Amino acid sequence: PELPRQRVQTLQCGQGAVRAARFNADGNYCLTCGSDKTLKLWNPHKGTALRTYQGHGYELRGALPAPGSPAALTGPLRRSFDNSQICSGGADKSVALWDVTTGQVVRKYRGHAGKVNCVQFNEEATVIVSGSIDSTVRCWDCRSRRPDPVQVLDEAKDGISSVKLSAHEILTGSVDGRVRRYDLRLGQLCSDYIGSPITSVCFSKDGQCVLAASLDSTLRLLDKDTGELLGEYTGHRSTTYRLDCVLNELDTHVGCASEDGHVYFWDLLEGSLALSLPVGQGVVQSLAFHPRLPCLLVATQGQVTLWREDAFRPEGDPD
């Protein structure tokens, strides 16, 4: 499997510091959120900006204070499966649902007592799940006019830094050092103690494993059902900021952002370092891996770069 090694696009976002960058469901578009309170929709493959969205009252921030502090990323965003809606969360403690075409906020959900750190649609885009520094995860029904969440998950003892969803599960990472998985079909909670504040979690594509990044500069792969530690990956630096972790499109490599301006990838099975990608100066703010291609989106400072495999040739380039 090839890893993204060549920079093919650079987006000068003009949003202040870019706090998060995410692909949409099919990987054709991406969203960025900035410290200037705006969201932007892009075609990153062509390097073109398509729309700017404004509606949050406070800065979309991205720093995670030192271990023990109840705070994490603010400024997440997600697109619905049919690309008609966007959800976002911010320092104004609200979750916003946007209409992609009109650029208007369709609904705002208020109820969190602190900054919203992470948001995610369910597969049908009927529910938004949000995590906050108030230590709760809240589930909002997009089809209802009711202002209250349909469910509140309050087991965490510190801020929620990361939320991911599968067809019937909610996966959360918390500054309290625990990875929690809620099985909605069985009504069960499984909790795994890492011991260091969690900055990012994600499912493997096959749904068998969970990847967790934490502030002890270690990436851990866990068996989803048993919690068994399957692998540890080190070499990057993660001690202060909220950093994303990812798996590539084939589940063969795990990756993590680093505070030294690099992105690191390791062989999932062997644990050996496969790639150290120098992407910029300072902290890598956000990572997103394409759902189907060896293609990586990286946010550093005020720009986002798109990386592809060595064999990739942009349209119009000579062989």
XYZ file of C-alpha atoms in Angstrom:
319
model
C 0.000 0.000 0.000
C 1.212 3.469 -0.859
C 1.279 6.335 1.595
C 0.812 10.019 0.670
C 4.295 11.491 0.251
C 3.952 14.325 -2.270
C 2.228 17.656 -1.751
C -0.201 18.304 -4.610
C -2.263 21.259 -3.336
C -1.932 24.076 -0.838
C -5.030 25.944 0.303
C -4.394 29.381 1.754
C -7.552 29.433 3.821
C -7.657 33.048 5.018
C -9.419 31.992 8.235
C -6.726 32.780 10.750
C -5.351 29.595 12.246
C -7.066 26.527 10.755
C -8.308 24.398 13.641
C -9.876 21.478 11.793
C -10.036 20.062 8.266
C -12.318 17.193 7.275
C -13.257 15.350 4.076
C -16.899 14.800 3.240
C -18.251 11.242 2.990
C -16.970 10.533 -0.530
C -13.744 12.516 -0.224
C -14.479 14.916 -3.090
C -14.801 18.000 -0.885
C -13.507 19.185 2.439
C -14.395 21.630 5.189
C -12.075 23.837 7.188
C -12.774 25.822 10.332
C -10.720 28.770 11.463
C -10.033 30.952 14.438
C -11.983 33.740 12.687
C -15.263 31.862 13.437
C -15.857 30.817 9.807
C -16.279 27.485 8.044
C -15.210 27.061 4.423
C -16.164 24.453 1.853
C -13.463 23.471 -0.691
C -12.672 21.237 -3.579
C -9.189 20.432 -2.254
C -8.219 18.418 -5.323
C -8.570 21.513 -7.511
C -7.612 23.965 -4.784
C -10.841 25.964 -5.097
C -12.933 27.565 -2.347
C -16.671 27.054 -2.859
C -18.421 28.748 0.055
C -17.911 30.456 3.408
C -20.263 29.915 6.343
C -20.613 32.365 9.221
C -22.802 31.872 12.265
C -20.828 31.026 15.391
C -20.545 33.773 17.978
C -17.065 32.974 19.261
C -13.754 31.895 17.849
C -13.432 28.289 16.710
C -10.381 27.328 18.734
C -8.116 24.313 18.614
C -5.613 24.212 21.464
C -5.593 21.562 24.162
C -4.030 22.823 27.411
C -1.590 20.749 29.386
C -2.664 17.440 30.998
C -5.301 17.789 33.686
C -6.936 20.874 32.202
C -10.587 20.300 31.252
C -10.399 21.628 27.706
C -9.832 20.422 24.190
C -10.469 21.190 20.528
C -13.254 23.566 19.637
C -14.197 23.996 16.039
C -15.108 20.573 14.665
C -17.305 20.051 11.660
C -18.959 17.286 9.670
C -20.994 16.916 6.498
C -24.063 14.724 6.209
C -23.967 11.615 4.032
C -25.884 13.298 1.211
C -23.727 16.456 1.451
C -26.775 18.684 1.979
C -25.973 19.657 5.560
C -23.039 20.531 7.792
C -22.839 20.381 11.554
C -20.324 22.311 13.598
C -19.563 23.155 17.190
C -17.798 26.089 18.767
C -16.657 28.063 21.756
C -20.115 29.627 22.024
C -21.274 26.276 23.536
C -23.628 25.658 20.632
C -24.002 23.061 17.895
C -25.067 24.434 14.518
C -26.803 22.635 11.656
C -26.176 24.314 8.292
C -27.755 24.110 4.854
C -24.890 23.665 2.410
C -26.641 25.327 -0.535
C -27.966 28.466 1.158
C -25.142 28.824 3.669
C -27.697 29.488 6.420
C -27.891 28.024 9.901
C -30.964 25.768 9.922
C -30.920 25.173 13.670
C -28.790 25.827 16.719
C -28.697 23.437 19.627
C -27.829 24.822 23.039
C -27.414 22.834 26.206
C -23.716 22.264 26.689
C -22.206 24.146 29.623
C -18.843 24.605 27.896
C -17.122 24.755 24.521
C -18.165 22.089 22.049
C -15.090 20.083 21.096
C -16.341 17.542 18.576
C -19.412 16.787 16.489
C -20.498 13.884 14.321
C -23.537 12.910 12.269
C -24.979 9.438 12.471
C -25.051 7.531 9.185
C -28.476 8.825 8.161
C -27.710 12.407 9.261
C -30.779 12.364 11.489
C -28.832 12.758 14.735
C -25.870 14.955 15.676
C -23.636 13.749 18.499
C -21.546 16.411 20.228
C -18.856 16.314 22.914
C -17.870 19.203 25.162
C -15.439 20.301 27.831
C -18.426 20.027 30.160
C -17.655 16.256 30.204
C -20.881 15.270 28.422
C -21.848 13.811 25.067
C -25.233 14.996 23.801
C -27.368 13.563 21.005
C -29.575 15.971 19.034
C -32.472 14.948 16.771
C -32.142 16.895 13.500
C -35.732 16.145 12.485
C -37.324 17.433 15.662
C -37.969 20.981 16.770
C -37.337 20.073 20.387
C -34.522 22.144 21.908
C -33.309 19.455 24.301
C -30.978 16.553 23.463
C -32.620 13.152 23.077
C -29.839 11.586 25.148
C -27.023 12.778 27.433
C -23.988 10.593 28.171
C -22.306 11.915 31.301
C -19.952 9.144 32.414
C -16.745 11.078 31.642
C -14.957 12.822 34.510
C -13.322 15.454 32.317
C -13.722 17.107 28.926
C -14.685 15.082 25.832
C -12.013 15.614 23.195
C -13.143 13.272 20.417
C -16.310 11.504 19.228
C -16.741 8.933 16.445
C -19.800 6.949 15.367
C -20.380 3.597 13.735
C -23.750 2.158 12.708
C -24.671 1.337 16.325
C -21.856 2.681 18.500
C -20.591 5.942 19.932
C -16.851 6.096 20.602
C -15.486 8.859 22.828
C -12.093 9.986 24.068
C -11.802 12.084 27.214
C -9.214 14.170 29.020
C -9.844 11.825 31.975
C -7.711 9.254 30.133
C -10.500 6.861 29.158
C -11.783 5.590 25.835
C -15.501 4.785 26.125
C -17.616 2.858 23.650
C -21.398 2.925 23.925
C -23.144 0.010 22.200
C -26.574 1.425 21.418
C -28.071 -1.930 20.380
C -27.098 -3.710 23.587
C -27.313 -0.683 25.870
C -23.788 -1.326 27.135
C -20.784 0.837 27.966
C -17.216 -0.431 27.618
C -14.451 1.704 29.111
C -10.688 1.337 28.605
C -8.260 3.267 30.774
C -5.259 4.706 28.929
C -4.011 6.886 31.769
C -3.055 9.934 29.737
C -5.505 12.551 28.387
C -7.002 11.322 25.107
C -6.843 13.761 22.193
C -8.363 11.691 19.373
C -10.057 8.346 18.758
C -11.222 6.497 15.652
C -12.530 3.128 14.507
C -10.607 0.965 12.065
C -12.357 0.523 8.726
C -13.133 -3.130 9.488
C -14.763 -2.117 12.766
C -12.626 -4.483 14.844
C -10.190 -2.026 16.408
C -10.026 1.372 18.071
C -7.123 3.793 17.675
C -6.439 6.345 20.419
C -3.939 9.222 20.591
C -2.951 10.664 23.961
C -0.739 13.298 25.537
C 2.040 10.863 26.460
C 3.234 10.926 22.816
C 1.852 7.442 22.221
C -0.667 6.037 19.771
C -2.456 2.866 20.885
C -4.420 0.264 18.947
C -7.016 -1.603 21.012
C -9.201 -4.582 20.256
C -12.671 -3.040 20.219
C -14.442 -5.890 21.997
C -11.864 -6.982 24.575
C -9.833 -3.797 25.101
C -6.628 -5.785 24.529
C -3.650 -3.607 23.581
C -2.684 -4.694 20.061
C -0.012 -2.119 19.318
C 1.796 0.975 20.552
C 3.339 3.537 18.221
C 5.804 6.219 19.290
C 8.193 8.715 17.718
C 5.928 11.728 17.335
C 5.533 14.501 19.897
C 2.171 15.017 21.622
C 2.290 16.638 25.048
C 0.203 19.818 24.912
C -2.123 20.108 21.903
C -5.137 18.233 20.621
C -3.760 16.092 17.773
C -5.676 13.878 15.348
C -4.980 10.214 14.692
C -6.047 8.354 11.532
C -5.919 5.005 9.763
C -5.213 4.872 6.049
C -7.874 3.727 3.605
C -6.760 0.072 3.756
C -6.205 -0.247 7.532
C -2.553 -1.127 6.931
C -1.048 1.961 8.579
C -1.860 4.193 11.530
C -0.967 7.876 11.520
C -0.791 10.785 13.904
C -0.121 14.502 13.788
C 2.821 15.837 15.762
C 3.855 19.036 17.503
C 7.138 19.062 15.559
C 5.514 19.896 12.199
C 5.461 16.305 10.920
C 2.889 13.607 10.302
C 4.004 10.099 11.232
C 2.759 6.768 9.872
C 3.506 3.336 11.283
C 2.900 -0.158 9.941
C -0.150 -1.321 11.859
C 1.008 -4.914 12.359
C 4.769 -4.489 12.711
C 4.708 -1.209 14.615
C 7.662 0.086 12.606
C 7.817 3.707 11.464
C 6.884 3.812 7.781
C 6.851 7.540 7.035
C 7.817 10.830 8.637
C 6.216 13.526 6.529
C 7.498 17.097 7.006
C 4.476 19.309 6.411
C 5.279 22.674 7.986
C 6.445 24.690 10.938
C 5.013 24.148 14.388
C 2.070 22.034 15.434
C 0.062 20.051 12.879
C -3.450 21.155 13.846
C -5.583 18.609 12.046
C -5.469 15.447 9.927
C -8.003 13.696 7.712
C -7.464 10.614 5.549
C -9.458 10.130 2.355
C -12.070 7.331 2.657
C -10.922 5.491 -0.486
C -7.573 6.842 -1.724
C -4.025 7.261 -0.380
C -4.763 10.935 0.113
C -4.167 13.052 3.222
C -5.463 16.451 4.319
C -3.203 18.347 6.751
C -3.860 21.668 8.515
C -0.913 23.728 9.743
C -1.223 27.341 10.858
C -3.305 29.199 8.260
C -3.180 26.671 5.446
C -4.266 23.180 4.462
C -2.159 20.913 2.269
C -3.255 17.886 0.244
C -0.837 14.957 -0.100
C -0.913 12.017 -2.512
C 1.160 8.935 -3.257
C 4.362 9.267 -5.304
C 2.798 7.670 -8.378
C -0.031 10.222 -8.486
C 0.067 12.743 -11.350
C -2.327 15.700 -11.357
C -4.459 16.157 -14.450
C -2.522 17.895 -17.180
C 0.905 16.944 -15.842
C 3.217 15.112 -18.244
C 4.130 11.532 -17.365
